[in-house]
PDB file of C-alpha atoms in Angstrom:
ATOM      1  CA  MET E   1      95.231 147.572  85.181  1.00 43.00           C
ATOM      2  CA  GLU E   2      97.685 150.136  86.309  1.00 43.00           C
ATOM      3  CA  LEU E   3      97.067 153.299  88.349  1.00 43.00           C
ATOM      4  CA  HIS E   4      97.095 156.145  85.850  1.00 43.00           C
ATOM      5  CA  SER E   5      96.584 159.277  87.981  1.00 44.00           C
ATOM      6  CA  TRP E   6      94.986 160.953  90.864  1.00 45.00           C
ATOM      7  CA  ASN E   7      92.232 163.580  90.047  1.00 45.00           C
ATOM      8  CA  HIS E   8      90.473 165.739  92.664  1.00 47.00           C
ATOM      9  CA  SER E   9      86.847 166.231  91.562  1.00 46.00           C
ATOM     10  CA  GLY E  10      84.831 168.211  94.053  1.00 48.00           C
ATOM     11  CA  GLY E  11      87.424 167.850  96.724  1.00 50.00           C
ATOM     12  CA  VAL E  12      87.170 164.040  96.628  1.00 48.00           C
ATOM     13  CA  PRO E  13      90.182 162.139  95.208  1.00 48.00           C
ATOM     14  CA  VAL E  14      89.443 159.958  92.304  1.00 49.00           C
ATOM     15  CA  HIS E  15      91.732 157.662  90.486  1.00 48.00           C
ATOM     16  CA  THR E  16      91.494 156.414  87.004  1.00 48.00           C
ATOM     17  CA  LEU E  17      92.717 153.242  85.671  1.00 48.00           C
ATOM     18  CA  THR E  18      94.096 152.446  82.202  1.00 48.00           C
ATOM     19  CA  PRO E  19      94.172 148.968  80.701  1.00 50.00           C
ATOM     20  CA  PRO E  20      97.457 147.350  80.376  1.00 49.00           C
ATOM     21  CA  GLN E  21      99.067 147.822  76.872  1.00 54.00           C
ATOM     22  CA  VAL E  22      99.016 144.675  74.758  1.00 51.00           C
ATOM     23  CA  CYS E  23     101.652 144.103  72.130  1.00 51.00           C
ATOM     24  CA  PRO E  24      99.848 142.612  69.207  1.00 52.00           C
ATOM     25  CA  GLN E  25     102.549 139.982  68.648  1.00 56.00           C
ATOM     26  CA  ALA E  26     102.281 138.902  72.310  1.00 53.00           C
ATOM     27  CA  ARG E  27      98.597 138.156  72.287  1.00 57.00           C
ATOM     28  CA  GLU E  28      97.726 134.850  73.759  1.00 60.00           C
ATOM     29  CA  GLU E  29      96.062 132.211  71.665  1.00 61.00           C
ATOM     30  CA  PRO E  30      92.588 131.403  72.837  1.00 60.00           C
ATOM     31  CA  THR E  31      92.823 128.081  74.876  1.00 65.00           C
ATOM     32  CA  LEU E  32      90.305 125.341  74.813  1.00 59.00           C
ATOM     33  CA  PRO E  33      88.710 124.475  78.058  1.00 63.00           C
ATOM     34  CA  PRO E  34      90.357 121.711  79.854  1.00 66.00           C
ATOM     35  CA  SER E  35      89.487 118.341  78.897  1.00 68.00           C
ATOM     36  CA  GLN E  36      87.432 116.327  81.248  1.00 71.00           C
ATOM     37  CA  PRO E  37      88.975 113.269  82.699  1.00 71.00           C
ATOM     38  CA  THR E  38      87.836 110.070  80.984  1.00 75.00           C
ATOM     39  CA  ASP E  39      86.649 107.073  82.933  1.00 73.00           C
ATOM     40  CA  ASP E  40      90.013 105.367  82.111  1.00 73.00           C
ATOM     41  CA  ASP E  41      91.797 108.499  83.841  1.00 78.00           C
ATOM     42  CA  ARG E  42      89.602 108.263  86.847  1.00 86.00           C
ATOM     43  CA  SER E  43      90.073 104.462  87.146  1.00 90.00           C
ATOM     44  CA  SER E  44      93.865 104.739  86.709  1.00 91.00           C
ATOM     45  CA  ARG E  45      93.971 107.561  89.364  1.00 93.00           C
ATOM     46  CA  ASP E  46      91.746 105.461  91.689  1.00 94.00           C
ATOM     47  CA  ILE E  47      94.085 102.312  91.184  1.00 94.00           C
ATOM     48  CA  VAL E  48      97.262 104.482  92.103  1.00 94.00           C
ATOM     49  CA  GLU E  49      95.503 105.837  95.083  1.00 96.00           C
ATOM     50  CA  LEU E  50      94.587 102.417  96.261  1.00 96.00           C
ATOM     51  CA  LEU E  51      98.064 101.183  95.749  1.00 95.00           C
ATOM     52  CA  GLN E  52      99.364 104.087  97.798  1.00 96.00           C
ATOM     53  CA  GLN E  53      96.817 103.046 100.612  1.00 97.00           C
ATOM     54  CA  LEU E  54      97.891  99.459 100.412  1.00 96.00           C
ATOM     55  CA  GLY E  55     101.623 100.469 100.611  1.00 94.00           C
ATOM     56  CA  SER E  56     100.733 102.530 103.640  1.00 96.00           C
ATOM     57  CA  HIS E  57      98.776  99.656 105.321  1.00 96.00           C
ATOM     58  CA  MET E  58     101.622  97.152 104.611  1.00 94.00           C
ATOM     59  CA  HIS E  59     104.211  99.701 106.105  1.00 94.00           C
ATOM     60  CA  GLY E  60     102.000  99.804 109.085  1.00 95.00           C
ATOM     61  CA  VAL E  61     101.740  96.145 109.541  1.00 95.00           C
ATOM     62  CA  GLY E  62     105.579  95.909 109.305  1.00 93.00           C
ATOM     63  CA  THR E  63     106.011  98.600 111.886  1.00 95.00           C
ATOM     64  CA  ARG E  64     103.646  96.956 114.267  1.00 96.00           C
ATOM     65  CA  PHE E  65     105.627  93.648 113.842  1.00 95.00           C
ATOM     66  CA  ALA E  66     108.880  95.497 114.375  1.00 95.00           C
ATOM     67  CA  ALA E  67     107.590  97.076 117.473  1.00 96.00           C
ATOM     68  CA  ARG E  68     106.121  93.814 119.047  1.00 94.00           C
ATOM     69  CA  GLU E  69     109.519  92.091 118.435  1.00 93.00           C
ATOM     70  CA  SER E  70     111.595  94.938 119.326  1.00 94.00           C
ATOM     71  CA  LEU E  71     113.309  94.969 115.948  1.00 95.00           C
ATOM     72  CA  HIS E  72     114.403  97.961 113.612  1.00 93.00           C
ATOM     73  CA  ALA E  73     112.328  98.531 110.489  1.00 93.00           C
ATOM     74  CA  THR E  74     115.349  97.435 108.452  1.00 95.00           C
ATOM     75  CA  ASP E  75     115.454  94.183 110.413  1.00 96.00           C
ATOM     76  CA  VAL E  76     112.005  93.342 109.246  1.00 95.00           C
ATOM     77  CA  GLN E  77     112.834  94.293 105.707  1.00 95.00           C
ATOM     78  CA  ALA E  78     115.848  92.016 105.902  1.00 96.00           C
ATOM     79  CA  LEU E  79     113.706  89.049 107.281  1.00 96.00           C
ATOM     80  CA  SER E  80     111.125  89.724 104.544  1.00 94.00           C
ATOM     81  CA  ALA E  81     113.771  89.772 101.851  1.00 95.00           C
ATOM     82  CA  LEU E  82     115.245  86.391 103.267  1.00 96.00           C
ATOM     83  CA  ALA E  83     111.792  84.836 103.161  1.00 94.00           C
ATOM     84  CA  MET E  84     110.998  86.049  99.807  1.00 93.00           C
ATOM     85  CA  ALA E  85     114.410  84.555  98.524  1.00 95.00           C
ATOM     86  CA  GLY E  86     113.489  81.134  99.870  1.00 94.00           C
ATOM     87  CA  GLY E  87     114.955  81.543 103.349  1.00 93.00           C
ATOM     88  CA  HIS E  88     118.676  82.494 102.715  1.00 95.00           C
ATOM     89  CA  LEU E  89     120.825  84.887 100.819  1.00 96.00           C
ATOM     90  CA  GLY E  90     124.511  85.783 100.540  1.00 94.00           C
ATOM     91  CA  ALA E  91     125.429  88.979 102.703  1.00 93.00           C
ATOM     92  CA  GLY E  92     126.239  90.931  99.541  1.00 93.00           C
ATOM     93  CA  GLU E  93     122.872  89.967  98.059  1.00 95.00           C
ATOM     94  CA  LEU E  94     121.023  91.054 101.129  1.00 96.00           C
ATOM     95  CA  ALA E  95     122.878  94.272 101.156  1.00 96.00           C
ATOM     96  CA  ARG E  96     121.913  94.955  97.597  1.00 94.00           C
ATOM     97  CA  SER E  97     118.311  94.102  98.130  1.00 93.00           C
ATOM     98  CA  LEU E  98     118.107  96.445 101.059  1.00 95.00           C
ATOM     99  CA  GLU E  99     120.450  99.233  99.416  1.00 93.00           C
ATOM    100  CA  LEU E 100     122.687  99.014 102.533  1.00 96.00           C
ATOM    101  CA  SER E 101     126.630  99.322 102.884  1.00 96.00           C
ATOM    102  CA  SER E 102     128.510  96.137 103.739  1.00 93.00           C
ATOM    103  CA  GLY E 103     129.132  97.790 107.140  1.00 95.00           C
ATOM    104  CA  ALA E 104     125.432  98.407 107.880  1.00 96.00           C
ATOM    105  CA  THR E 105     124.530  94.953 106.472  1.00 96.00           C
ATOM    106  CA  THR E 106     127.066  93.369 108.946  1.00 95.00           C
ATOM    107  CA  ARG E 107     125.592  95.257 111.925  1.00 96.00           C
ATOM    108  CA  LEU E 108     122.028  94.322 110.801  1.00 97.00           C
ATOM    109  CA  ILE E 109     122.988  90.617 110.628  1.00 97.00           C
ATOM    110  CA  ASP E 110     124.740  90.647 113.844  1.00 97.00           C
ATOM    111  CA  ARG E 111     121.553  92.090 115.545  1.00 96.00           C
ATOM    112  CA  LEU E 112     119.327  89.494 114.016  1.00 97.00           C
ATOM    113  CA  GLU E 113     121.746  86.797 114.863  1.00 97.00           C
ATOM    114  CA  ARG E 114     121.853  87.977 118.527  1.00 96.00           C
ATOM    115  CA  VAL E 115     118.006  87.647 118.832  1.00 95.00           C
ATOM    116  CA  GLY E 116     118.025  84.250 117.103  1.00 96.00           C
ATOM    117  CA  HIS E 117     116.227  85.388 113.839  1.00 97.00           C
ATOM    118  CA  VAL E 118     119.077  84.359 111.445  1.00 98.00           C
ATOM    119  CA  GLU E 119     122.114  82.237 111.291  1.00 97.00           C
ATOM    120  CA  ARG E 120     125.205  82.493 109.117  1.00 96.00           C
ATOM    121  CA  PHE E 121     126.912  79.602 107.456  1.00 92.00           C
ATOM    122  CA  THR E 122     129.374  78.773 104.746  1.00 92.00           C
ATOM    123  CA  ASP E 123     127.710  78.166 101.350  1.00 88.00           C
ATOM    124  CA  PRO E 124     128.217  74.385 100.565  1.00 87.00           C
ATOM    125  CA  GLN E 125     128.715  75.302  96.824  1.00 89.00           C
ATOM    126  CA  ASP E 126     131.269  78.028  97.387  1.00 89.00           C
ATOM    127  CA  ARG E 127     133.170  77.709 100.631  1.00 89.00           C
ATOM    128  CA  ARG E 128     134.459  81.370 100.348  1.00 89.00           C
ATOM    129  CA  ARG E 129     130.885  82.837 100.571  1.00 89.00           C
ATOM    130  CA  ARG E 130     128.930  83.262 103.596  1.00 90.00           C
ATOM    131  CA  VAL E 131     125.089  82.766 103.674  1.00 95.00           C
ATOM    132  CA  VAL E 132     122.560  84.310 106.023  1.00 97.00           C
ATOM    133  CA  ALA E 133     119.497  82.141 106.598  1.00 97.00           C
ATOM    134  CA  ILE E 134     116.252  82.749 108.490  1.00 97.00           C
ATOM    135  CA  THR E 135     115.758  80.585 111.472  1.00 97.00           C
ATOM    136  CA  SER E 136     112.744  78.427 111.934  1.00 95.00           C
ATOM    137  CA  SER E 137     111.963  80.356 115.180  1.00 95.00           C
ATOM    138  CA  ALA E 138     111.837  83.657 113.176  1.00 95.00           C
ATOM    139  CA  GLN E 139     109.574  81.971 110.430  1.00 94.00           C
ATOM    140  CA  SER E 140     107.258  80.791 113.297  1.00 94.00           C
ATOM    141  CA  THR E 141     107.121  84.121 114.939  1.00 94.00           C
ATOM    142  CA  ALA E 142     106.373  85.829 111.668  1.00 93.00           C
ATOM    143  CA  GLY E 143     103.772  83.214 110.896  1.00 92.00           C
ATOM    144  CA  GLU E 144     101.906  83.719 114.177  1.00 93.00           C
ATOM    145  CA  PHE E 145     101.716  87.628 113.355  1.00 93.00           C
ATOM    146  CA  PHE E 146     101.226  87.557 109.579  1.00 93.00           C
ATOM    147  CA  GLY E 147      98.944  84.430 109.671  1.00 92.00           C
ATOM    148  CA  SER E 148      95.752  86.271 110.326  1.00 92.00           C
ATOM    149  CA  LEU E 149      96.560  88.858 107.569  1.00 94.00           C
ATOM    150  CA  ALA E 150      97.013  85.947 105.117  1.00 94.00           C
ATOM    151  CA  ALA E 151      93.738  84.346 106.009  1.00 95.00           C
ATOM    152  CA  THR E 152      92.156  87.868 105.568  1.00 96.00           C
ATOM    153  CA  ILE E 153      93.424  88.056 102.070  1.00 96.00           C
ATOM    154  CA  GLU E 154      92.338  84.594 101.281  1.00 97.00           C
ATOM    155  CA  ARG E 155      88.745  85.660 102.295  1.00 97.00           C
ATOM    156  CA  VAL E 156      88.956  88.698 100.126  1.00 97.00           C
ATOM    157  CA  LEU E 157      90.133  86.644  97.083  1.00 97.00           C
ATOM    158  CA  ALA E 158      87.460  83.794  97.730  1.00 98.00           C
ATOM    159  CA  PRO E 159      84.799  85.291  95.563  1.00 98.00           C
ATOM    160  CA  TYR E 160      87.107  85.941  92.612  1.00 98.00           C
ATOM    161  CA  SER E 161      87.346  83.303  89.758  1.00 98.00           C
ATOM    162  CA  HIS E 162      90.559  81.752  88.791  1.00 98.00           C
ATOM    163  CA  GLU E 163      90.718  83.976  85.734  1.00 98.00           C
ATOM    164  CA  GLU E 164      90.229  87.091  87.715  1.00 98.00           C
ATOM    165  CA  ARG E 165      92.825  86.035  90.230  1.00 98.00           C
ATOM    166  CA  GLU E 166      95.228  85.522  87.446  1.00 98.00           C
ATOM    167  CA  VAL E 167      94.580  88.984  86.136  1.00 98.00           C
ATOM    168  CA  LEU E 168      95.174  90.323  89.719  1.00 97.00           C
ATOM    169  CA  ARG E 169      98.395  88.237  89.979  1.00 97.00           C
ATOM    170  CA  ARG E 170      99.703  89.581  86.714  1.00 98.00           C
ATOM    171  CA  PHE E 171      98.841  93.149  87.612  1.00 97.00           C
ATOM    172  CA  LEU E 172     100.556  92.932  90.970  1.00 96.00           C
ATOM    173  CA  ALA E 173     103.649  91.081  89.341  1.00 97.00           C
ATOM    174  CA  ASP E 174     103.876  93.929  86.831  1.00 97.00           C
ATOM    175  CA  ILE E 175     103.555  96.611  89.605  1.00 96.00           C
ATOM    176  CA  VAL E 176     106.291  94.940  91.498  1.00 94.00           C
ATOM    177  CA  SER E 177     108.487  94.854  88.432  1.00 96.00           C
ATOM    178  CA  ALA E 178     107.792  98.503  87.727  1.00 95.00           C
ATOM    179  CA  MET E 179     108.663  99.284  91.325  1.00 92.00           C
ATOM    180  CA  GLU E 180     111.929  97.426  91.226  1.00 89.00           C
ATOM    181  CA  GLU E 181     112.741  99.076  87.849  1.00 92.00           C
ATOM    182  CA  HIS E 182     112.059 102.477  89.483  1.00 92.00           C
ATOM    183  CA  ARG E 183     114.197 101.777  92.363  1.00 85.00           C
ATOM    184  CA  ARG E 184     117.206 100.945  90.070  1.00 85.00           C
ATOM    185  CA  ALA E 185     116.756 104.007  88.013  1.00 84.00           C
TER     186      ALA E 185
END
């Protein structure tokens, strides 16, 4: 509505409004009411929200471990990457997995080596290549901290059947793959 004019009726100002002009060609089509979310929609949304909560909790666990051990967050990510890779990686592989430059990776490895969490050695298969390995003391330190979390997760999983655990494993593996794919995109 737009203001059309001011009239004075009996000494009291009165304004009149006129409706906006509508072009017949520009009339909006009637819209259907928004569809209600389905149970699948709600379930999917709940799963995404729970994954976000899980990610936040996992980040918090890593942050507490870093603080307790006087490490940088990236140091913890590096130790985790090494552990998941079977205990060792080439420096270039570690850099790629953490998305760091070679210089930043060298500084990270130097820091971890100084505190005894990693060691470098020459790859016996390719003497030109240097390998970074997590030390047994770092594994022990991480085991002490993360062991109670692993035990808690085992207790949570206990009531689930083998088949249900397999569905959970497959789901989580698919989520990890999707996250890795998203990171590369």
